[in-house]
mmCIF file of C-alpha atoms in Angstrom:
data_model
loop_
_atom_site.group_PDB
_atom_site.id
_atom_site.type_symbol
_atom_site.label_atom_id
_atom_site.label_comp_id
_atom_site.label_asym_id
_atom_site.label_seq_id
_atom_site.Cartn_x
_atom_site.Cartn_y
_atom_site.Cartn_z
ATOM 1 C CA UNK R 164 -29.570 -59.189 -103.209
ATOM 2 C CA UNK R 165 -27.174 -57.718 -105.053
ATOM 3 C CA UNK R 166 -26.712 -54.618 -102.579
ATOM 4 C CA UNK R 167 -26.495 -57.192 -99.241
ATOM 5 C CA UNK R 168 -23.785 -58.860 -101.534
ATOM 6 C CA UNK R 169 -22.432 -55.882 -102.021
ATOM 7 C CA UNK R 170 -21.606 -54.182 -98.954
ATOM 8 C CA UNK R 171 -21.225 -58.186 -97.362
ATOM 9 C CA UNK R 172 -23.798 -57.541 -94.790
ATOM 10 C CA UNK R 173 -25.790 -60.081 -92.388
ATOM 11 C CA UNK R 174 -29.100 -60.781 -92.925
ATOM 12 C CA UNK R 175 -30.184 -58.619 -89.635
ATOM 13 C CA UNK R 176 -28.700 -55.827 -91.331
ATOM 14 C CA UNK R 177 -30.546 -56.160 -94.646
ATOM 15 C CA UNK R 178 -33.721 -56.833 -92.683
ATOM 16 C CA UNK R 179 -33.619 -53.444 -90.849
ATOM 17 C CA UNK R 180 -32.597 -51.548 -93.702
ATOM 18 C CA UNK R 181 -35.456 -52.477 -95.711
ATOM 19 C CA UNK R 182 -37.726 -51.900 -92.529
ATOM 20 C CA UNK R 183 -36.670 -48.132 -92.511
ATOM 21 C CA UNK R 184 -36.907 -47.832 -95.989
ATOM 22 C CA UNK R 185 -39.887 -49.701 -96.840
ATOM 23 C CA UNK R 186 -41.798 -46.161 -97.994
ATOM 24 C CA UNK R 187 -38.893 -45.301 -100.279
ATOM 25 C CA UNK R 188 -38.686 -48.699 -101.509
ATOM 26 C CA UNK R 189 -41.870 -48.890 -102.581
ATOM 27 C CA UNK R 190 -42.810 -45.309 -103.869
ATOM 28 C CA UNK R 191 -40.033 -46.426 -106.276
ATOM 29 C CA UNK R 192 -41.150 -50.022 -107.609
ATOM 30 C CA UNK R 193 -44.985 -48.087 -107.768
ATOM 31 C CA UNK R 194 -43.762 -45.651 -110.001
ATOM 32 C CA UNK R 195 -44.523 -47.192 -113.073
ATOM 33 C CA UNK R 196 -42.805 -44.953 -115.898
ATOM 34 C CA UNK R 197 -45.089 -47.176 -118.237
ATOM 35 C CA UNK R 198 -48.215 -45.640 -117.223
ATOM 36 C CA UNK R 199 -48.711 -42.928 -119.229
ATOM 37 C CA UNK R 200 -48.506 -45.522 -121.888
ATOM 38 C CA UNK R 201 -50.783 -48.231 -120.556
ATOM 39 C CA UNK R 202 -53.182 -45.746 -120.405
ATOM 40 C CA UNK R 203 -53.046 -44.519 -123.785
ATOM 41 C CA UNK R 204 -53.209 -47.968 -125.079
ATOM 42 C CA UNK R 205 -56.340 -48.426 -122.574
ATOM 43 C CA UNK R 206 -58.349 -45.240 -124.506
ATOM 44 C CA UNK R 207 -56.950 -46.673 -127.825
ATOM 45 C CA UNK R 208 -58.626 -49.775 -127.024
ATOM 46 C CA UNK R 209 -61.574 -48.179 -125.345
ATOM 47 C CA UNK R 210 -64.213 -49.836 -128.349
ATOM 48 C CA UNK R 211 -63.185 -53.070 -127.633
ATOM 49 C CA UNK R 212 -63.420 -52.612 -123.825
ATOM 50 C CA UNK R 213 -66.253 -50.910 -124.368
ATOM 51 C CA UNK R 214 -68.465 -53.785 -126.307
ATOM 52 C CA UNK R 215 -66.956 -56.526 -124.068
ATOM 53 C CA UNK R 216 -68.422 -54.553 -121.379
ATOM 54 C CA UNK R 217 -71.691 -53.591 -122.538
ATOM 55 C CA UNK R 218 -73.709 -56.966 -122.686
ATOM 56 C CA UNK R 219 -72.760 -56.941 -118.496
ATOM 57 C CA UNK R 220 -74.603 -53.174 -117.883
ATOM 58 C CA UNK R 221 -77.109 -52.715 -120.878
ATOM 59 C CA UNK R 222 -79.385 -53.454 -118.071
ATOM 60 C CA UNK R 223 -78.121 -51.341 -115.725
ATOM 61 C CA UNK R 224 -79.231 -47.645 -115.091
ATOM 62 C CA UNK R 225 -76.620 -45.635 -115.605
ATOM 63 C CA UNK R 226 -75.134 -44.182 -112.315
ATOM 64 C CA UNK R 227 -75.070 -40.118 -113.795
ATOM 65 C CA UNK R 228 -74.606 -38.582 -110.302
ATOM 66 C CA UNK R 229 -71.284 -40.889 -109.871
ATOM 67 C CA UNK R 230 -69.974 -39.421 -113.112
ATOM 68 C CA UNK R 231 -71.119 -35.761 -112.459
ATOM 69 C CA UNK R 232 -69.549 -35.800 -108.475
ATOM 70 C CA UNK R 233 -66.225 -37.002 -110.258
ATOM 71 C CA UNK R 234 -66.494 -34.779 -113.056
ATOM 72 C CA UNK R 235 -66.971 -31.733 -110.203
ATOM 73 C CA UNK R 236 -64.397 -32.626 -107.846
ATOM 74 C CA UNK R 237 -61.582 -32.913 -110.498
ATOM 75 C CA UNK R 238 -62.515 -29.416 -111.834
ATOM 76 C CA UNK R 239 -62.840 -28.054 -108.518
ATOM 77 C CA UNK R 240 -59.628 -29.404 -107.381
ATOM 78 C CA UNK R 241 -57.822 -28.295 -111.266
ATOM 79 C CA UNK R 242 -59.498 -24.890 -110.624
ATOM 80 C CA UNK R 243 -57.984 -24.540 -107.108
ATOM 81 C CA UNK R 244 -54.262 -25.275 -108.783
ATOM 82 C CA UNK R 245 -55.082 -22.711 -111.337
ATOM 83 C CA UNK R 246 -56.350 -20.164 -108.843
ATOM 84 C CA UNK R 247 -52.698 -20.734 -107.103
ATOM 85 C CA UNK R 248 -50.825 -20.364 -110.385
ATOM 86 C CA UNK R 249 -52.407 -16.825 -111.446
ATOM 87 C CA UNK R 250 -51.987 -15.602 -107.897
ATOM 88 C CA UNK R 251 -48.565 -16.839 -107.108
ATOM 89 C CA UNK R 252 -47.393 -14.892 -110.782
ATOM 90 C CA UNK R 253 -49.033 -11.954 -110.117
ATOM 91 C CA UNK R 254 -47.448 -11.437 -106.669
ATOM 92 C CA UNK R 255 -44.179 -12.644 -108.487
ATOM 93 C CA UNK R 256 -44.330 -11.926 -112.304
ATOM 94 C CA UNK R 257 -40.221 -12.461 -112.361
ATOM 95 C CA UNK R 258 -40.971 -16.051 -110.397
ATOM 96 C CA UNK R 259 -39.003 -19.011 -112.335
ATOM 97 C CA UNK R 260 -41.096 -21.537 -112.865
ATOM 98 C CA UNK R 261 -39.047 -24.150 -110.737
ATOM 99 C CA UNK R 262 -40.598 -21.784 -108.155
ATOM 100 C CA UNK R 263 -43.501 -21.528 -108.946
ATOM 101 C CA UNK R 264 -44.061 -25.330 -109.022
ATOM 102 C CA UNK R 265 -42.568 -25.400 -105.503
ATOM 103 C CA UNK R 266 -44.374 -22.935 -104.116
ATOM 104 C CA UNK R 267 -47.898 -24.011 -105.833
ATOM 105 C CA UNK R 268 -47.076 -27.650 -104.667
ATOM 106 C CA UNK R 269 -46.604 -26.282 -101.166
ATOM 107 C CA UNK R 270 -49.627 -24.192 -100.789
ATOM 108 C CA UNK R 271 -52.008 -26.744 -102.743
ATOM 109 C CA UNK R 272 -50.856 -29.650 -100.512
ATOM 110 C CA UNK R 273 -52.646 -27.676 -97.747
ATOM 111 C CA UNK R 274 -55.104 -26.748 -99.780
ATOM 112 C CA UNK R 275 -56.552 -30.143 -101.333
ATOM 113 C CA UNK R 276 -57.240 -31.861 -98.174
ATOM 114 C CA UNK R 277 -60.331 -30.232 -98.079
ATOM 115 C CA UNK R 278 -61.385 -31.346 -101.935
ATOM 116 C CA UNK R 279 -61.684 -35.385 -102.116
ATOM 117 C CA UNK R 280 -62.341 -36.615 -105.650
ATOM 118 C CA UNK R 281 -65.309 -39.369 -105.476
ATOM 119 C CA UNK R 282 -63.931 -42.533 -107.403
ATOM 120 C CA UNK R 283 -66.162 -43.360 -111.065
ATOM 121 C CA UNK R 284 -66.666 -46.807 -111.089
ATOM 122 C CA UNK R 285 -65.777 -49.046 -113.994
ATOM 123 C CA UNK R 286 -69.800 -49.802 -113.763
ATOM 124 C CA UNK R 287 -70.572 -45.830 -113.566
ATOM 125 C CA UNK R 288 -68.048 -45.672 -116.800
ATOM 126 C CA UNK R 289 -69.070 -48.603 -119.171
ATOM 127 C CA UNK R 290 -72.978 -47.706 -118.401
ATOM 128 C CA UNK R 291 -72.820 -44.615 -120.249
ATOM 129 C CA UNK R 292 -73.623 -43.880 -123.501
ATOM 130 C CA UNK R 293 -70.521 -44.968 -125.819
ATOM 131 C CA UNK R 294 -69.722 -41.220 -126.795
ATOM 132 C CA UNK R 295 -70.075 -40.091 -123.333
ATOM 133 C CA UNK R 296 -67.982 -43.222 -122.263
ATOM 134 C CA UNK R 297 -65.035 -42.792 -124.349
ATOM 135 C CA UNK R 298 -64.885 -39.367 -123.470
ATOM 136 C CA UNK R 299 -65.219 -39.396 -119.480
ATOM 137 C CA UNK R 300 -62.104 -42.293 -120.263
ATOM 138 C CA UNK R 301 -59.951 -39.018 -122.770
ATOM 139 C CA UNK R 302 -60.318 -37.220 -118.993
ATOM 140 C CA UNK R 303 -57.126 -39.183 -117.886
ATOM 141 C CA UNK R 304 -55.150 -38.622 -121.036
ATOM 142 C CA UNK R 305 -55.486 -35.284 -121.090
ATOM 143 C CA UNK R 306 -54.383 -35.050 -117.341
ATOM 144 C CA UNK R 307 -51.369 -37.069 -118.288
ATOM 145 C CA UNK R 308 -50.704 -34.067 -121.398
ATOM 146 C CA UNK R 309 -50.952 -31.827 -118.914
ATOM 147 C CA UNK R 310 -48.809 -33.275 -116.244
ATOM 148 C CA UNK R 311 -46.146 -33.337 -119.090
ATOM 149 C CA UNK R 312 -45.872 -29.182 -118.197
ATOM 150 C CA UNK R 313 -44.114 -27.662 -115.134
ATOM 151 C CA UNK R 314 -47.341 -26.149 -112.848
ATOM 152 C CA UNK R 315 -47.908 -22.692 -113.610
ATOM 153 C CA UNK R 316 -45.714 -22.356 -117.262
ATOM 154 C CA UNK R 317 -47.953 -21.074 -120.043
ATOM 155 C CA UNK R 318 -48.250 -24.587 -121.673
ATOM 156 C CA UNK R 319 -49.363 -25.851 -118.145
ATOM 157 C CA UNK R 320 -52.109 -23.171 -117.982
ATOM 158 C CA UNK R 321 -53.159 -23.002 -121.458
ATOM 159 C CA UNK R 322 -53.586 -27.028 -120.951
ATOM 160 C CA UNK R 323 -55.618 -26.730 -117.808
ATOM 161 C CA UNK R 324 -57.940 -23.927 -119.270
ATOM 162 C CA UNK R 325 -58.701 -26.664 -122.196
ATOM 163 C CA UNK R 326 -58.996 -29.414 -119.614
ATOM 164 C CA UNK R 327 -61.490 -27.373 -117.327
ATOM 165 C CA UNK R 328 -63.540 -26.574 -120.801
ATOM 166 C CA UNK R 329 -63.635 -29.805 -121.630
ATOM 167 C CA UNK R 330 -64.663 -31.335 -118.025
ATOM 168 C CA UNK R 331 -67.817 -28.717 -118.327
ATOM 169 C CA UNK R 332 -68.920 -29.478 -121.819
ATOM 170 C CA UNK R 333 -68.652 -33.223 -120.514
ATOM 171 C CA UNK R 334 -70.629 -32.110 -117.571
ATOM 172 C CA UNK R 335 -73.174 -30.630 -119.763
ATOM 173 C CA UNK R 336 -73.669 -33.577 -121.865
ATOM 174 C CA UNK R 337 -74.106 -35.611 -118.781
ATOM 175 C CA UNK R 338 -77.219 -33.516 -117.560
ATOM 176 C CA UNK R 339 -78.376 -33.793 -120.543
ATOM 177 C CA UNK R 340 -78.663 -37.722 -120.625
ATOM 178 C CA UNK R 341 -80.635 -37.207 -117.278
#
């Protein structure tokens, strides 16, 4: 409103602008700079969630292929960026790491649409064992951590590394509940 005031447009105007900007327009009001938080509050309060939860699946079989075809795909897809990173510094070793986020941005985005990453279902997540639970829930922390890091710095790598170890001793315990 205040922009149509603004520049003391007609309404045919406004309407046409917002048609051609409609992505734009709402790319912005979905980026929710609160997330990161939310979701840290979410883990914080996972034992709550959790025993609110529980009475609903305790007699449900837990879904452990849903968890494991998640658990794969997102370490297939963080190994692919990882792949890029090592191979895009050692063809460049004097690459800035603006660069190298461009470049490993570019080449992944071609390279992903091939990987799809099978959704975990609240159902899949609150059926598991508490442990496990809580865990399989620290998976999207620890991507936000690592999103914190420009792809392909040392911090960004050394935080994927731990991330990949910890999605296949997660894995592990997984199999081992089947």
């Amino acid at each position: 409103a205040d922009f149509y005031l603004k520049i003391n447009s007609n309404a045919a105007f406004f309407k046409d602008f917002l048609e051609k900007k409609k992505e734009t327009i709402y790319d912005y009001w979905c980026f929710d700079t609160d997330a990161e938080n939310k979701f840290q509050e979410l883990f914080n309060n996972f034992d709550m969630l959790y025993a609110m939860e529980q009475p609903e699946m305790q007699h449900k079989k837990p879904d452990f292929n849903d968890a494991l075809c998640f658990i794969d795909d997102l370490h297939c897809l963080l190994d692919t960026i990882h792949t890029l990173a090592v191979e895009t510094k050692k063809a460049n070793p004097t690459i800035t790491d603006d660069d190298l986020q461009n470049t490993i941005q570019e080449r992944l985005t071609k390279q992903i649409k091939n990987i799809s990453i099978k959704d975990c279902s609240e159902e899949t997540l609150f059926s598991l064992p508490k442990p496990i639970a809580k865990r399989f829930m620290e998976i999207g922390c620890k991507i936000l951590e690592l999103n914190k890091f420009s792809k392909g710095s040392k911090d960004y790598l050394d935080t994927l590394d731990a991330l990949m170890v910890f999605l296949e001793k997660l894995r592990d315990d997984i199999k081992k509940l089947k």
